[in-house]
Tab-separated table of C-alpha atoms in Angstrom:
chain	number	residue	atom	x	y	z
A	232	GLN	CA	107.411	91.219	179.641
A	233	SER	CA	109.777	88.232	179.696
A	234	VAL	CA	110.851	86.580	182.934
A	235	LEU	CA	114.429	86.710	181.652
A	236	THR	CA	115.513	90.189	180.560
A	237	GLN	CA	117.796	90.726	177.583
A	238	PRO	CA	118.786	93.974	175.846
A	239	PRO	CA	116.721	94.367	172.663
A	240	SER	CA	119.782	95.013	170.570
A	241	VAL	CA	123.573	95.103	170.581
A	242	SER	CA	126.035	95.916	167.842
A	243	GLY	CA	129.716	95.693	167.073
A	244	ALA	CA	132.203	96.000	164.266
A	245	PRO	CA	133.819	92.965	162.660
A	246	GLY	CA	136.568	91.573	164.863
A	247	GLN	CA	135.221	93.169	168.028
A	248	ARG	CA	133.864	91.497	171.155
A	249	VAL	CA	130.244	91.872	172.245
A	250	THR	CA	128.342	90.546	175.221
A	251	ILE	CA	124.636	89.867	175.661
A	252	SER	CA	123.219	89.805	179.171
A	253	CYS	CA	120.340	87.736	180.487
A	254	THR	CA	118.989	88.888	183.846
A	255	GLY	CA	116.705	86.675	185.885
A	256	SER	CA	115.706	86.258	189.506
A	257	SER	CA	115.897	83.971	192.504
A	258	SER	CA	113.323	81.638	190.979
A	259	ASN	CA	115.282	80.879	187.822
A	260	ILE	CA	118.944	81.723	187.185
A	261	GLY	CA	119.513	82.611	190.825
A	262	ALA	CA	118.088	79.260	191.893
A	263	ALA	CA	120.986	77.534	190.144
A	264	TYR	CA	119.011	76.429	187.119
A	265	ASP	CA	121.157	76.163	184.019
A	266	VAL	CA	121.072	78.802	181.304
A	267	HIS	CA	121.105	77.871	177.634
A	268	TRP	CA	121.646	80.139	174.641
A	269	TYR	CA	120.242	79.919	171.118
A	270	GLN	CA	121.128	81.686	167.898
A	271	GLN	CA	118.370	82.318	165.375
A	272	LEU	CA	119.423	83.394	161.916
A	273	PRO	CA	116.761	85.206	159.855
A	274	GLY	CA	114.015	82.852	158.682
A	275	THR	CA	115.441	79.784	160.384
A	276	ALA	CA	114.840	77.701	163.491
A	277	PRO	CA	116.844	78.456	166.634
A	278	LYS	CA	120.166	76.665	166.996
A	279	LEU	CA	121.608	75.630	170.346
A	280	LEU	CA	124.722	77.724	170.941
A	281	ILE	CA	125.567	77.207	174.624
A	282	TYR	CA	124.130	74.662	177.062
A	283	GLY	CA	124.573	74.270	180.791
A	284	ASN	CA	125.740	77.887	181.217
A	285	SER	CA	129.079	77.544	179.451
A	286	ASN	CA	129.249	74.425	177.284
A	287	ARG	CA	129.441	74.503	173.498
A	288	PRO	CA	127.831	71.776	171.395
A	289	SER	CA	130.050	70.171	168.813
A	290	GLY	CA	130.561	72.454	165.837
A	291	VAL	CA	130.010	75.766	167.647
A	292	PRO	CA	133.127	77.947	167.303
A	293	ASP	CA	135.030	78.813	170.463
A	294	ARG	CA	134.396	82.481	169.648
A	295	PHE	CA	131.139	81.912	171.522
A	296	SER	CA	131.262	81.537	175.304
A	297	GLY	CA	128.777	81.634	178.149
A	298	SER	CA	128.986	82.468	181.817
A	299	LYS	CA	126.679	82.755	184.791
A	300	SER	CA	126.869	84.623	188.077
A	301	GLY	CA	124.155	85.137	190.657
A	302	THR	CA	120.886	85.946	188.936
A	303	SER	CA	122.451	86.771	185.561
A	304	ALA	CA	124.128	85.088	182.641
A	305	SER	CA	126.088	86.392	179.684
A	306	LEU	CA	126.925	85.338	176.168
A	307	ALA	CA	130.187	86.655	174.753
A	308	ILE	CA	131.123	86.657	171.098
A	309	THR	CA	134.698	87.485	170.158
A	310	GLY	CA	136.136	88.131	166.705
A	311	LEU	CA	132.723	89.260	165.480
A	312	GLN	CA	131.855	88.150	161.945
A	313	ALA	CA	129.133	89.225	159.537
A	314	GLU	CA	127.522	85.781	159.774
A	315	ASP	CA	126.988	86.288	163.517
A	316	GLU	CA	124.228	88.797	162.756
A	317	ALA	CA	121.175	87.092	164.261
A	318	ASP	CA	118.772	87.041	167.186
A	319	TYR	CA	120.046	85.474	170.402
A	320	TYR	CA	117.860	83.998	173.154
A	321	CYS	CA	118.638	82.803	176.655
A	322	GLN	CA	116.564	80.068	178.316
A	323	SER	CA	116.234	78.705	181.827
A	324	TYR	CA	113.758	76.996	184.141
A	325	ASP	CA	111.584	78.997	186.514
A	326	SER	CA	110.398	77.319	189.700
A	327	SER	CA	107.676	79.901	190.400
A	328	LEU	CA	106.130	79.317	186.991
A	329	SER	CA	107.002	75.608	186.992
A	330	GLY	CA	108.106	75.878	183.410
A	331	TRP	CA	110.776	76.828	180.957
A	332	VAL	CA	111.229	80.471	180.053
A	333	PHE	CA	113.024	82.363	177.325
A	334	GLY	CA	114.494	85.827	177.339
A	335	GLY	CA	112.901	88.349	175.013
A	336	GLY	CA	115.761	88.016	172.545
A	337	THR	CA	118.614	90.281	171.472
A	338	LYS	CA	119.235	91.338	167.901
A	339	LEU	CA	122.944	91.467	167.103
A	340	THR	CA	123.952	93.817	164.311
A	341	VAL	CA	127.419	93.576	162.813
A	342	LEU	CA	128.319	97.083	161.666
B	192	GLN	CA	121.189	62.454	161.144
B	193	GLU	CA	118.020	62.977	163.166
B	194	GLN	CA	115.452	65.310	161.668
B	195	LEU	CA	112.147	66.690	162.915
B	196	GLN	CA	109.286	67.778	160.659
B	197	GLU	CA	106.156	69.620	161.760
B	198	SER	CA	102.934	69.071	159.840
B	199	GLY	CA	99.359	70.280	160.096
B	200	PRO	CA	96.933	72.926	158.846
B	201	GLY	CA	98.402	76.348	158.214
B	202	LEU	CA	95.067	78.066	158.811
B	203	VAL	CA	92.762	77.544	161.760
B	204	LYS	CA	89.512	79.376	162.521
B	205	PRO	CA	89.064	81.238	165.806
B	206	SER	CA	87.610	79.102	168.615
B	207	GLU	CA	88.654	75.884	166.848
B	208	THR	CA	91.444	73.445	167.769
B	209	LEU	CA	94.958	73.681	166.374
B	210	SER	CA	96.510	70.279	165.692
B	211	LEU	CA	100.133	69.694	164.747
B	212	THR	CA	102.294	66.592	164.456
B	213	CYS	CA	106.061	66.295	164.659
B	214	THR	CA	107.606	63.327	162.862
B	215	VAL	CA	111.018	62.143	164.014
B	216	SER	CA	113.208	60.595	161.318
B	217	GLY	CA	116.712	59.227	161.508
B	218	GLY	CA	116.338	58.413	165.181
B	219	SER	CA	113.988	57.003	167.781
B	220	ILE	CA	111.496	58.900	169.862
B	221	SER	CA	112.311	56.536	172.702
B	222	GLY	CA	114.543	57.755	175.483
B	223	TYR	CA	114.029	61.474	175.065
B	224	TYR	CA	111.887	64.435	176.046
B	225	TRP	CA	110.170	66.276	173.192
B	226	SER	CA	109.053	69.902	173.201
B	227	TRP	CA	106.800	72.353	171.416
B	228	ILE	CA	107.846	76.026	171.200
B	229	ARG	CA	106.177	78.832	169.304
B	230	GLN	CA	107.155	82.257	167.977
B	231	PRO	CA	104.571	84.900	167.007
B	232	PRO	CA	105.563	86.892	163.929
B	233	GLY	CA	108.306	89.360	164.800
B	234	LYS	CA	108.351	88.294	168.451
B	235	GLY	CA	110.300	86.026	170.780
B	236	LEU	CA	110.153	82.351	171.659
B	237	GLU	CA	107.557	80.858	174.000
B	238	TRP	CA	107.764	77.371	175.506
B	239	ILE	CA	104.453	75.514	175.109
B	240	GLY	CA	105.213	72.203	176.805
B	241	TYR	CA	107.009	68.885	176.621
B	242	ILE	CA	106.365	65.177	176.721
B	243	HIS	CA	108.604	62.311	177.775
B	244	TYR	CA	108.503	59.247	175.538
B	245	SER	CA	106.896	57.438	178.485
B	246	GLY	CA	103.980	59.857	178.234
B	247	SER	CA	104.575	62.234	181.143
B	248	THR	CA	103.957	65.868	180.288
B	249	SER	CA	104.501	69.424	181.477
B	250	TYR	CA	102.845	72.534	180.100
B	251	ASN	CA	103.314	76.289	180.197
B	252	PRO	CA	100.939	77.375	182.990
B	253	SER	CA	99.589	80.187	180.810
B	254	LEU	CA	98.509	77.659	178.146
B	255	LYS	CA	97.885	74.554	180.246
B	256	SER	CA	94.094	74.697	180.141
B	257	ARG	CA	94.110	74.612	176.318
B	258	VAL	CA	97.067	72.377	175.439
B	259	THR	CA	97.520	68.625	175.132
B	260	ILE	CA	100.736	66.963	173.964
B	261	SER	CA	100.744	63.266	173.139
B	262	VAL	CA	103.195	60.710	171.744
B	263	ASP	CA	102.759	57.843	169.291
B	264	MET	CA	105.832	55.646	169.537
B	265	SER	CA	104.609	53.304	166.794
B	266	LYS	CA	104.728	56.178	164.319
B	267	ASN	CA	107.746	57.931	165.876
B	268	GLN	CA	105.619	61.053	166.263
B	269	PHE	CA	104.407	63.424	168.919
B	270	SER	CA	101.553	65.854	168.625
B	271	LEU	CA	100.196	69.169	169.884
B	272	LYS	CA	96.559	70.116	170.295
B	273	MET	CA	95.568	73.625	171.345
B	274	SER	CA	91.895	74.386	171.804
B	275	SER	CA	89.876	77.601	171.599
B	276	VAL	CA	92.481	79.408	169.533
B	277	THR	CA	92.451	83.148	168.913
B	278	ALA	CA	94.479	85.481	166.730
B	279	ALA	CA	97.031	85.654	169.548
B	280	ASP	CA	97.908	82.030	168.811
B	281	THR	CA	99.135	82.906	165.321
B	282	ALA	CA	102.786	81.876	165.312
B	283	VAL	CA	105.474	79.671	163.884
B	284	TYR	CA	105.297	76.426	165.838
B	285	TYR	CA	108.498	74.454	166.357
B	286	CYS	CA	108.998	70.947	167.655
B	287	ALA	CA	112.321	70.111	169.286
B	288	ARG	CA	114.152	67.285	171.020
B	289	GLY	CA	114.871	67.818	174.667
B	290	VAL	CA	113.717	70.199	177.342
B	291	GLY	CA	116.029	73.124	177.737
B	292	SER	CA	119.199	72.863	175.666
B	293	SER	CA	117.205	71.506	172.721
B	294	SER	CA	119.775	70.528	170.149
B	295	VAL	CA	117.491	69.317	167.360
B	296	TRP	CA	114.665	71.461	166.006
B	297	GLY	CA	112.166	71.171	163.212
B	298	GLN	CA	112.081	73.898	160.591
B	299	GLY	CA	108.865	75.300	162.037
B	300	THR	CA	105.399	75.693	160.595
B	301	LEU	CA	103.347	78.879	160.452
B	302	VAL	CA	99.845	78.587	161.829
B	303	THR	CA	97.519	81.502	161.209
B	304	VAL	CA	94.313	81.881	163.186
B	305	SER	CA	91.766	83.686	161.073
B	306	SER	CA	88.223	83.309	159.850
């Protein structure tokens, strides 16, 4: 049971828009700690996709965007492409645990 | 371009100590925080802990009693030691630069705990 809750899976057709939610609590996302998102392609290390809730590192397409409200955060992917098929993880800091926590991960399938 | 490389035994016996090293190349270990994260086969990511180049550390409370992270600036390396391992510690272990929003990761190394 992860401290940050993500849907196990989402899917969409090429060109569509999908969103992945990350639900926390008052001790993490709701306490104004930043949320970061990672993309993990099969057999590879995670790659930073969004940092500080909504910022994209250099090289990440603007098809990827992040937002945060209250105790939740979301990752949106527009213009879905086959190469977006991967696992996606959210991350934040939890003051009750005094440590960093990850969501359980969401597997994105491009139909 | 900065690169991280994990190294260490791929097989550790139950109750023994897991030891891994992360070598930083193409950049300096100075000035940054450095993290260890693991991923059991088929499961999600778990933060293990981090170290600042100055030597200050923070650990996952669920692992704190068994984990030590250290830094060797002369070798541009940082290391992970986890004692009293069990099969539940079988995972791919990643080293990464930064704490939260880690932008540089090693490729990961699989450590299997088995007799």
